[in-house]
Coordinates of C-alpha atoms in Angstrom, one line a residue:
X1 CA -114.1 -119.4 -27.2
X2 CA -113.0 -116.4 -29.6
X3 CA -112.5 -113.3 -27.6
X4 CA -115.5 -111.2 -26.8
X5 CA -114.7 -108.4 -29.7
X6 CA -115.1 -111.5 -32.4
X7 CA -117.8 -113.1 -30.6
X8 CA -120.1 -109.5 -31.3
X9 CA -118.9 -109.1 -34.4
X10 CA -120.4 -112.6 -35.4
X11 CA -123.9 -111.9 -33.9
X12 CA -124.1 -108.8 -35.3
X13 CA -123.0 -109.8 -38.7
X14 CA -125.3 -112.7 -38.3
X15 CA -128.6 -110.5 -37.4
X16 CA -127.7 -108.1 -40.5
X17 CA -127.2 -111.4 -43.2
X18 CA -131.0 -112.8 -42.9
X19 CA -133.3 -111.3 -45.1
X20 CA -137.4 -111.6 -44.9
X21 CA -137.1 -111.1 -41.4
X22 CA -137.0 -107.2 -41.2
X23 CA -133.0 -106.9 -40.5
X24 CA -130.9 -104.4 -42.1
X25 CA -129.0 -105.6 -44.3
X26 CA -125.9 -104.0 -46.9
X27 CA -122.8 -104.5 -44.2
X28 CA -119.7 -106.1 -46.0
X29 CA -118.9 -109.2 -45.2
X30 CA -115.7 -109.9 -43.6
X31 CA -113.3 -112.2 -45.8
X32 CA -112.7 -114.8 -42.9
X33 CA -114.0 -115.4 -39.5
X34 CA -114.0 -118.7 -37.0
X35 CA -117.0 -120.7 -35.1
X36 CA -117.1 -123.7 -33.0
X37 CA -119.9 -124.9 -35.3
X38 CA -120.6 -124.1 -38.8
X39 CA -124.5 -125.7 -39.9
X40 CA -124.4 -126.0 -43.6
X41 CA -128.3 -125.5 -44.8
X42 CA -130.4 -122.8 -44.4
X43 CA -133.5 -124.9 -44.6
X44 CA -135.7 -125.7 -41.7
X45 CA -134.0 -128.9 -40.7
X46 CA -130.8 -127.0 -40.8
X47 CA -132.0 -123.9 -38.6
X48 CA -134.1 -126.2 -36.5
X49 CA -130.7 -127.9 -35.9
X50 CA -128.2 -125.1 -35.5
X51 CA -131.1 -123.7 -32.9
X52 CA -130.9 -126.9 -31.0
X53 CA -127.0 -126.8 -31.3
X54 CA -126.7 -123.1 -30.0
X55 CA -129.2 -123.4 -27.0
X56 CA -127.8 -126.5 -25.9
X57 CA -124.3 -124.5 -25.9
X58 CA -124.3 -121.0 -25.6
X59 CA -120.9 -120.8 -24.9
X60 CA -120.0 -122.2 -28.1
X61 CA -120.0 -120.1 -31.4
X62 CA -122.5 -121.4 -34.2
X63 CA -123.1 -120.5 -37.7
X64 CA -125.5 -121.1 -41.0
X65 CA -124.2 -121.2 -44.0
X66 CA -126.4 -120.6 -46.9
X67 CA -126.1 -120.6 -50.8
X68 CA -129.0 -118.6 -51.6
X69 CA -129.7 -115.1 -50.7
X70 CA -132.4 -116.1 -49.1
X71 CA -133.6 -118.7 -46.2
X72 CA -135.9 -121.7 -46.4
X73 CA -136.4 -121.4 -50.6
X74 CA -136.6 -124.9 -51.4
X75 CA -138.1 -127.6 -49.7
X76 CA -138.8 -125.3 -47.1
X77 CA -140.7 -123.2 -48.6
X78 CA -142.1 -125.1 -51.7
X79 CA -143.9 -127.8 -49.3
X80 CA -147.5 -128.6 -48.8
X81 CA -147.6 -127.2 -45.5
X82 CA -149.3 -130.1 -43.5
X83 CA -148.3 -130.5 -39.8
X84 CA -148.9 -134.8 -40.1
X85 CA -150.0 -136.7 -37.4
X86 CA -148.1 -139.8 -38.0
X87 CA -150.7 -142.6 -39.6
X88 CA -148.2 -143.9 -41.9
X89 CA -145.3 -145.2 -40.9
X90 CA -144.0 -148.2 -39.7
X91 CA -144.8 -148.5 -35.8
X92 CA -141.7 -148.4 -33.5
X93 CA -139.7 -146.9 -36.3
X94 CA -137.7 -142.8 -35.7
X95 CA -140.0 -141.6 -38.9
X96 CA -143.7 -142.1 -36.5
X97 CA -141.6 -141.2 -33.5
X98 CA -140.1 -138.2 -35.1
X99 CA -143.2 -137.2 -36.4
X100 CA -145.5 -137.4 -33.5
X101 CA -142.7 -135.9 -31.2
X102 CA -142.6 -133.3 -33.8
X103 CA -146.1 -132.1 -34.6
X104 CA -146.9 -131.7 -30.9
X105 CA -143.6 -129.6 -30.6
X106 CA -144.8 -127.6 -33.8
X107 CA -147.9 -126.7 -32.3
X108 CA -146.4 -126.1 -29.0
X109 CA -143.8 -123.8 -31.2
X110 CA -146.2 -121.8 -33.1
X111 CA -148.1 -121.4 -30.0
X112 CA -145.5 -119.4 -28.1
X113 CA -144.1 -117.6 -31.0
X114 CA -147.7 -116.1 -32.4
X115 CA -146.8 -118.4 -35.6
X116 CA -150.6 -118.8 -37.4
X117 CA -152.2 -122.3 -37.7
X118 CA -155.2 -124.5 -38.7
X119 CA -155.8 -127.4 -36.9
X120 CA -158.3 -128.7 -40.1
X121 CA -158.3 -132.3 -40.0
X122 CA -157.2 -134.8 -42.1
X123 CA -159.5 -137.6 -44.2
X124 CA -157.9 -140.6 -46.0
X125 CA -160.7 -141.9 -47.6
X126 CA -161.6 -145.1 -49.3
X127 CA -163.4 -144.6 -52.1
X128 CA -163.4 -148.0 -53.2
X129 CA -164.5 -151.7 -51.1
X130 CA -161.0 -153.1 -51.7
X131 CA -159.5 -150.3 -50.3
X132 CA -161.3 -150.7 -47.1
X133 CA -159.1 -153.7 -45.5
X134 CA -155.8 -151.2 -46.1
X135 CA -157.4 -148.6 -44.2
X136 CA -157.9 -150.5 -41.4
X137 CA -154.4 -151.2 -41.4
X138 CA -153.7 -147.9 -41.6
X139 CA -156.1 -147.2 -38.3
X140 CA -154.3 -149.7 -36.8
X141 CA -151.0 -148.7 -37.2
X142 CA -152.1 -144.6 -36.0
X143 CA -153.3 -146.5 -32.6
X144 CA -149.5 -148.1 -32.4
X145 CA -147.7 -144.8 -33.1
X146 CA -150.1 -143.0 -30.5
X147 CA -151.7 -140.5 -33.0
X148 CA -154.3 -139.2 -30.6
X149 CA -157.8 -139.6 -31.3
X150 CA -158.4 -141.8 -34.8
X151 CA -161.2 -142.6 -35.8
X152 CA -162.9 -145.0 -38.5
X153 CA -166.5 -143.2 -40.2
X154 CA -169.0 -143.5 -42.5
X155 CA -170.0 -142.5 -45.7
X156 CA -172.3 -140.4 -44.1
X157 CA -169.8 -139.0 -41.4
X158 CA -167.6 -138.2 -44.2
X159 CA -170.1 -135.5 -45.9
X160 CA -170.9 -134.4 -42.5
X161 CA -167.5 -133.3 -42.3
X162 CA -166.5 -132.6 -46.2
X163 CA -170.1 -132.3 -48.0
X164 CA -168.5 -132.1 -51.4
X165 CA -166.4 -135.5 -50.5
X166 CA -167.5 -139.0 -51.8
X167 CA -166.2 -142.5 -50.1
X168 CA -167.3 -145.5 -48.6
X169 CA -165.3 -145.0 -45.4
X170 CA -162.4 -142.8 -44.5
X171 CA -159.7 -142.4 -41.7
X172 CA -160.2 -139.3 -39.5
X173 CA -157.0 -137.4 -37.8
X174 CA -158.8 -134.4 -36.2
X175 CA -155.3 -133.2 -35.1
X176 CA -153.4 -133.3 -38.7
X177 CA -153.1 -129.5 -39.1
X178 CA -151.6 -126.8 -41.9
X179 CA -148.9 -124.0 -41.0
X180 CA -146.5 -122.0 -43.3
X181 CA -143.4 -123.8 -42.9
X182 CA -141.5 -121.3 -44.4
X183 CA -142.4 -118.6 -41.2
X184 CA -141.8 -121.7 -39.2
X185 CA -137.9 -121.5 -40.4
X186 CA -137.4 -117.9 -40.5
X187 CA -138.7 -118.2 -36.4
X188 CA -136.0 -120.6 -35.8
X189 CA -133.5 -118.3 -37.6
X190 CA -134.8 -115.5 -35.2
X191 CA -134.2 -117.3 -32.3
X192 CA -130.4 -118.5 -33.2
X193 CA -129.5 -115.5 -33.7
X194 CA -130.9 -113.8 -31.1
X195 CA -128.8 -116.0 -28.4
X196 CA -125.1 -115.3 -30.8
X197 CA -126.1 -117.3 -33.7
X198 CA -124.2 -115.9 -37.1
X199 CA -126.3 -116.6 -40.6
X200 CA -124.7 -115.9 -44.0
X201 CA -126.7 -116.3 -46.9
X202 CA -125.1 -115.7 -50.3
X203 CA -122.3 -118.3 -49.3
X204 CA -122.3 -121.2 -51.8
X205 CA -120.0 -124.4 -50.0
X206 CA -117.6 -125.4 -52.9
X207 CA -114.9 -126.6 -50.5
X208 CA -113.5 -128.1 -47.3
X209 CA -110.4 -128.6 -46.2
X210 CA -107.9 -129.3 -43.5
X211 CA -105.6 -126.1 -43.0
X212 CA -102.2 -126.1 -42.9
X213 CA -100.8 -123.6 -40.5
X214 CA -102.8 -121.2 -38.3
X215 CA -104.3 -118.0 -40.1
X216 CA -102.2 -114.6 -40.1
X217 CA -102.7 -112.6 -36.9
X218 CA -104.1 -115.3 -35.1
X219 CA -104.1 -116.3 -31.5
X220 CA -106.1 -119.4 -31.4
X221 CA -103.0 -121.5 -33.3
X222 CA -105.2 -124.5 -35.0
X223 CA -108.3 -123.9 -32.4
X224 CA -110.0 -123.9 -36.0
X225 CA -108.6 -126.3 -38.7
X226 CA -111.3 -126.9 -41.1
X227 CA -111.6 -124.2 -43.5
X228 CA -115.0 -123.9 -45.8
X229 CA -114.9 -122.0 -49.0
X230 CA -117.1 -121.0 -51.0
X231 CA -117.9 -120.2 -54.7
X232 CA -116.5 -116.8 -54.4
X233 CA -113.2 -117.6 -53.0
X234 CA -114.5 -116.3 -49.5
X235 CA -114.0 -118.4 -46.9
X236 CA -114.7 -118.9 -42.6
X237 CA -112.2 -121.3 -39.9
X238 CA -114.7 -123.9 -37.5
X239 CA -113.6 -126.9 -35.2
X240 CA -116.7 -128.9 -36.4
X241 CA -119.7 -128.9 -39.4
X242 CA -122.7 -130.5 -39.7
X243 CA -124.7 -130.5 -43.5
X244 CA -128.4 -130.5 -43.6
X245 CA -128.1 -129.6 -47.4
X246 CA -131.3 -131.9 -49.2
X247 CA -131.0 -131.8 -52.5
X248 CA -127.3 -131.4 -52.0
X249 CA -126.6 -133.6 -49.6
X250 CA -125.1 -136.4 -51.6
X251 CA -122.0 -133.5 -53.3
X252 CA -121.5 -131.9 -49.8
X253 CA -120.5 -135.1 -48.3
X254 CA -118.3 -136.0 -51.9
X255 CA -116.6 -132.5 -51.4
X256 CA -115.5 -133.7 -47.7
X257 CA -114.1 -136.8 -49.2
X258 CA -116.9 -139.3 -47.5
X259 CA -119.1 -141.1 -49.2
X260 CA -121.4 -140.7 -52.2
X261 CA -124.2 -143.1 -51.5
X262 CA -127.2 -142.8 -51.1
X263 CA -127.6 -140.5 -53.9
X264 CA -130.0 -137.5 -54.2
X265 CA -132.6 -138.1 -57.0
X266 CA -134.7 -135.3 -57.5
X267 CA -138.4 -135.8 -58.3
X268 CA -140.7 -132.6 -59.5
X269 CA -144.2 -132.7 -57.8
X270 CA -146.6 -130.5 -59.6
X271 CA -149.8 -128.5 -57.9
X272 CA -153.1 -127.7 -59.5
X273 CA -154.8 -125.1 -57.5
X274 CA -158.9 -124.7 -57.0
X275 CA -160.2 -121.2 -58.2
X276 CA -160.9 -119.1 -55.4
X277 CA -164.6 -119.3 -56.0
X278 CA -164.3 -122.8 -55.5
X279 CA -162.5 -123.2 -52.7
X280 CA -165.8 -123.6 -50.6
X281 CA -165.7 -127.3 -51.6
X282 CA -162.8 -128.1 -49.4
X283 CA -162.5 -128.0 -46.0
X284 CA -159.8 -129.7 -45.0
X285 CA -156.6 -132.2 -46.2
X286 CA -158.3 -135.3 -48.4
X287 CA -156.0 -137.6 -48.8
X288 CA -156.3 -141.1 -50.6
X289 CA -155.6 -144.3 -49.0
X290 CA -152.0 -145.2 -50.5
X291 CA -151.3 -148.4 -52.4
X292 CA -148.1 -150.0 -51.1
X293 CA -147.2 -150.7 -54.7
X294 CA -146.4 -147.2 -55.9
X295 CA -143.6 -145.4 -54.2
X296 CA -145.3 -142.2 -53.8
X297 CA -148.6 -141.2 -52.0
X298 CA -151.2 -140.0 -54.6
X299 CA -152.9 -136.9 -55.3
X300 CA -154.6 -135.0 -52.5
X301 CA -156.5 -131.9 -51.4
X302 CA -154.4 -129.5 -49.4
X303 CA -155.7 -126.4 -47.8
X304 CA -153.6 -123.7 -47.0
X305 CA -152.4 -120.6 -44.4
X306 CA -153.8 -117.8 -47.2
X307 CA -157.0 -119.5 -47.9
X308 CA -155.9 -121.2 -51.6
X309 CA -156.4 -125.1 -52.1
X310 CA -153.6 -127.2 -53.5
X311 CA -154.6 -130.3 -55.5
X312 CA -152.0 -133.0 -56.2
X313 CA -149.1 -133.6 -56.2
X314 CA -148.2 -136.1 -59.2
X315 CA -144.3 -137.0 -59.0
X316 CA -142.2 -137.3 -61.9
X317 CA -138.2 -136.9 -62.5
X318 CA -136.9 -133.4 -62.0
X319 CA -134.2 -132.3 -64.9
X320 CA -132.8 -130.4 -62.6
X321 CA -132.3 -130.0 -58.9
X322 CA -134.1 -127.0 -58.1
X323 CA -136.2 -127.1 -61.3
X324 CA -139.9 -125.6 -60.7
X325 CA -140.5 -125.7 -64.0
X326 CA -141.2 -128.0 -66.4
X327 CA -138.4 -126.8 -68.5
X328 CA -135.7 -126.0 -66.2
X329 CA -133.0 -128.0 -66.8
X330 CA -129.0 -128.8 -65.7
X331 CA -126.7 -131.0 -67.8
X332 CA -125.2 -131.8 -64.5
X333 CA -128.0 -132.7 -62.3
X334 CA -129.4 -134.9 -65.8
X335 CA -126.3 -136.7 -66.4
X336 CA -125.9 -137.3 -62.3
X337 CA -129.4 -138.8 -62.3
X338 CA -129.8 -140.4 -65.9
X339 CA -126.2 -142.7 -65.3
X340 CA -126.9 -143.6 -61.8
X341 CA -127.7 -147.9 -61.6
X342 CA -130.2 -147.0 -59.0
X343 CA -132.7 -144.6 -61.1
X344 CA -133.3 -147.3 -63.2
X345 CA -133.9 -150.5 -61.3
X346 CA -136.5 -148.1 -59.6
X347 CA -137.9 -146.9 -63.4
X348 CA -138.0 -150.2 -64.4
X349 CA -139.8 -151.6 -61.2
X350 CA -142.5 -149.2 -61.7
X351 CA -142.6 -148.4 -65.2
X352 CA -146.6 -148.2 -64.9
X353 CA -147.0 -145.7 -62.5
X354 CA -144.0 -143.6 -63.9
X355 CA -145.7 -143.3 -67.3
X356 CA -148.9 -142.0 -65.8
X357 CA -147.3 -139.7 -63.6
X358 CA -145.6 -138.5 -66.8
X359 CA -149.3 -138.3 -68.5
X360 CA -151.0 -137.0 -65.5
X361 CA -148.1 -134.3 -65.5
X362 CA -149.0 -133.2 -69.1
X363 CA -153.0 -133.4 -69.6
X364 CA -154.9 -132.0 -67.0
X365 CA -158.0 -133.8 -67.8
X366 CA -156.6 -136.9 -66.5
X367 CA -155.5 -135.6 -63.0
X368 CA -159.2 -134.1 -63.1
X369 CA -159.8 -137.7 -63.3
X370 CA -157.8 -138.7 -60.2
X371 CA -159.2 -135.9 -58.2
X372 CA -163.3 -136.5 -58.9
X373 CA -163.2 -139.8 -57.4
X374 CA -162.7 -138.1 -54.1
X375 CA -165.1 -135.2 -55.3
X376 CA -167.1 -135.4 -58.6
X377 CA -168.1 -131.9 -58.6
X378 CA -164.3 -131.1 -59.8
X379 CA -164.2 -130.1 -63.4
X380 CA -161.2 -128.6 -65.4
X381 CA -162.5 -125.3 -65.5
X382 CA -162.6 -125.2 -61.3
X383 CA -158.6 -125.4 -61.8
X384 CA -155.7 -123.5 -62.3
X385 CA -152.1 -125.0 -62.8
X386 CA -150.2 -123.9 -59.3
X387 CA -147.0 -124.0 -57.7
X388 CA -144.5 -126.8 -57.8
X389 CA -142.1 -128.4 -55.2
X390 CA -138.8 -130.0 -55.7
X391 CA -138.5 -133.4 -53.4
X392 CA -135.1 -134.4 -52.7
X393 CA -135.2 -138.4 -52.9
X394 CA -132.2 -140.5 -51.6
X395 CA -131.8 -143.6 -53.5
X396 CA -129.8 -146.4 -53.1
X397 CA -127.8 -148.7 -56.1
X398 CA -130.4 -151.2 -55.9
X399 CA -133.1 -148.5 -56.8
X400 CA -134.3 -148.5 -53.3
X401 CA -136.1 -145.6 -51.6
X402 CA -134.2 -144.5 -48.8
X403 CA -137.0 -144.2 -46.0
X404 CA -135.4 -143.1 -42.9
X405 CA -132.2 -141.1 -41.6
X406 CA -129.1 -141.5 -42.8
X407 CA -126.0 -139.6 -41.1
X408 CA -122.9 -140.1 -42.1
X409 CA -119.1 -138.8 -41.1
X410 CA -115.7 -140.0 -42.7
X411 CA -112.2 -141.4 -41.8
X412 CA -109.1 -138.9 -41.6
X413 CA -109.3 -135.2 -40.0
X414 CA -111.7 -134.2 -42.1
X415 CA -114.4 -136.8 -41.7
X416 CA -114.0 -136.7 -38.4
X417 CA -115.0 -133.5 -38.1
X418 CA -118.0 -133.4 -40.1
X419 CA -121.6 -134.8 -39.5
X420 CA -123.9 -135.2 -43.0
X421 CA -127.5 -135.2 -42.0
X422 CA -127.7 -137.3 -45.2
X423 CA -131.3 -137.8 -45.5
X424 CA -134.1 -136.3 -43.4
X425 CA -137.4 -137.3 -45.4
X426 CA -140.6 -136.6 -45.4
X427 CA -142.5 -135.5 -42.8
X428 CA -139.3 -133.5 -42.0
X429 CA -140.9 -130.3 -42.0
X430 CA -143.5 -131.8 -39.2
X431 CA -141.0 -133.4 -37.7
X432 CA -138.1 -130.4 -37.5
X433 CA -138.2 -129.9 -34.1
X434 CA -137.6 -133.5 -32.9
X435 CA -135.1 -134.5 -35.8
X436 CA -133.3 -131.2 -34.6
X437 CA -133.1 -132.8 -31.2
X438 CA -131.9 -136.4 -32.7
X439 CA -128.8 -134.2 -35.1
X440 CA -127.9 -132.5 -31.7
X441 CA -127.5 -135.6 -29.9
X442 CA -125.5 -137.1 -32.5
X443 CA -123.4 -133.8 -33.2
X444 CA -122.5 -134.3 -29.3
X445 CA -121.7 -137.9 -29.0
X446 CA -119.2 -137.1 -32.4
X447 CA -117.6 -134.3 -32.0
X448 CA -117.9 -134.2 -27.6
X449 CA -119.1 -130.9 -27.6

């Protein structure tokens, strides 16, 4: 453990680095420090982790590292905002564990903290008779993975419970909820750093390496070999790191010489929003009932925290990895997608469905389309074009979605040091504080903290 002197400079450099949450900020950043643990991701699996990490071992010093200036402004913040309840995945496997650990832990969370929430409900409705036998399944599979009171209803029940909502039977999860997930992450910031933890944005991860003799003035001798740089030449000393870095995931574990598969394919979902004089024809999350041959769920209706509703999202190929717009673009992130083996076996499987993503993405009318199946009163004037999120796929060479967690370490000093969260999909938001539990566990076991 650093002497106490270091160990309060850290916490209070920390509290002044994290912006949004009221902290002063403007105090120069020291060129160099050292920490037990250095959490790479200031996203809200990467917080939820480091605030695991720290309160497991308060003796230990922790920091987040982030590239932007900011917390929580990707995924975290450019989600749906859905606390899921667990219907769809596979019973017995850690995604409908995770998840139904998790969204009883983010209610329990926001709870205590004052965080706001909506417990609204959730239909997945059939609005077609072959759909019907799938959403049995589905009910069938909520009952396995414990997802507390499901329930089959009517065509009637449905309009009891959305009036403007047409199907022929529908799946109801009273306890599915919505939350701003980006408050959610900025909490879990507060509370690392209010037992030591050090956050510094603004500190882009370029490299890692082994050092080679102890730094100058130093008493600790090679207490901390693993130095981190970053894009400005800065740099910090830790025993141990762990990356939660989503879209980056795949080049964080490349710079620390392990490997660089699964990639990260990046896939743009876009939003149409309801005018907010027609907002009154949505009460809750609509959802369809998926169809196991696309990889992606389908348009939905998505309430949210400040009132708007969010229709969509369709999925197509980002150009670039944290591209919100339809023109953003990278010549990196392209050519890194576009020459990978896997992108295409995956194209090519589902060539259909990509090409009316690609159309729904462009014409409006025919996501209106989509969308008046579940409520014909929909027209295109009720709509505005909204928001967009950026969803950080891992994909294997044989075009595979990658659906569950993949960590991942190394050989040599290095690798043994390090712990990639890999891939933490979807519902990891939902599911934070559970998969922060898991990443603990296997940060322990690794590097015997």
């Amino acid at each position: 453990m650093p002497p106490p002197l270091l160990l309060r400079a850290g916490r209070a450099w920390g509290r002044a680095r994290l912006p949004g949450l009221g902290r002063a900020a403007g105090h120069p950043r020291r060129r160099s420090s050292t920490f037990d643990v250095v959490v790479v991701g200031g996203g809200i699996v990467g917080l939820a982790s480091a605030r695991e990490l720290v309160l497991r071992h308060p003796s230990l010093t922790f920091s987040v590292l982030e590239k932007e200036k900011e917390l929580a402004c990707h995924q975290s913040g450019h989600n749906s905002g859905v606390i899921h309840s667990g219907i769809y995945y596979t019973p017995g496997s850690l995604k409908a564990k995770l998840c139904v650990q998790g969204a009883a832990l983010c209610y329990e969370y926001c709870d205590r903290k004052g965080i706001p929430y909506k417990q609204c409900g959730k239909l997945i409705v059939a609005v077609e008779q072959e759909e019907i036998p799938r959403l049995r399944a589905l009910y069938e599979r909520g009952l396995l993975n414990n997802v507390r009171d499901l329930k089959l209803i009517s065509a009637k029940e449905i309009q009891a419970k959305e009036p403007f909502c047409r199907g022929v039977m529908a799946l109801d999860s009273p306890h599915t909820g919505i939350v701003n997930y980006r408050q959610v992450a900025l909490s879990y910031a507060e509370d690392f750093q209010e037992v030591g933890g050090a956050v510094l944005t603004d500190f882009e991860v370029t490299d890692m390496e082994m050092a080679k003799e102890s730094p100058s003035e130093s008493e600790d001798g090679m207490k901390y070999p693993v130095i981190v740089r970053n894009s400005k030449g800065e740099e910090i000393r830790c025993q141990h790191i762990v990356t939660c870095a989503g879209l980056y995931s795949d080049r964080l574990s490349e710079i620390s010489g392990c490997s660089h598969e699964p990639r990260i394919v990046p896939f743009r979902g876009d939003y149409l929003v309801l005018k907010p004089e027609k907002c009154y024809m949505v009460k809750g999350n609509i959802y369809p009932v998926p169809d196991p041959r696309f990889p992606f769920l389908g348009v939905h209706f998505t309430p949210r925290m400040d009132g708007n509703v969010w229709l969509g999202p369709n999925a197509v190929l980002a150009f670039k990895r944290e591209g919100y717009k339809l023109y953003d673009f990278s010549a990196r992130d392209f050519i890194d997608a576009v020459v990978y083996s896997g992108l295409w076996k995956l194209v090519f499987r589902n060539i259909s469905y990509g090409m009316s993503e690609m159309y729904r993405a462009c014409f409006l009318s025919a996501q209106v389309k989509q969308l008046q199946k579940f409520i014909p009163e929909v027209t295109i004037s009720d709509i505005l074009r909204g928001p967009a999120g950026v969803r950080a796929q891992a994909l294997d060479r044989d075009g595979n979605l990658v659906d569950d967690f993949v960590f991942d370490g190394g050989t040599g000093d290095i690798g043994s040091r390090v712990l990639h969260v890999r891939n933490a999909p979807s519902p990891a938001a939902t599911s934070s504080l559970a998969i922060a539990k898991m990443i603990a566990d296997e940060a322990e076991r690794r590097f015997g903290l």
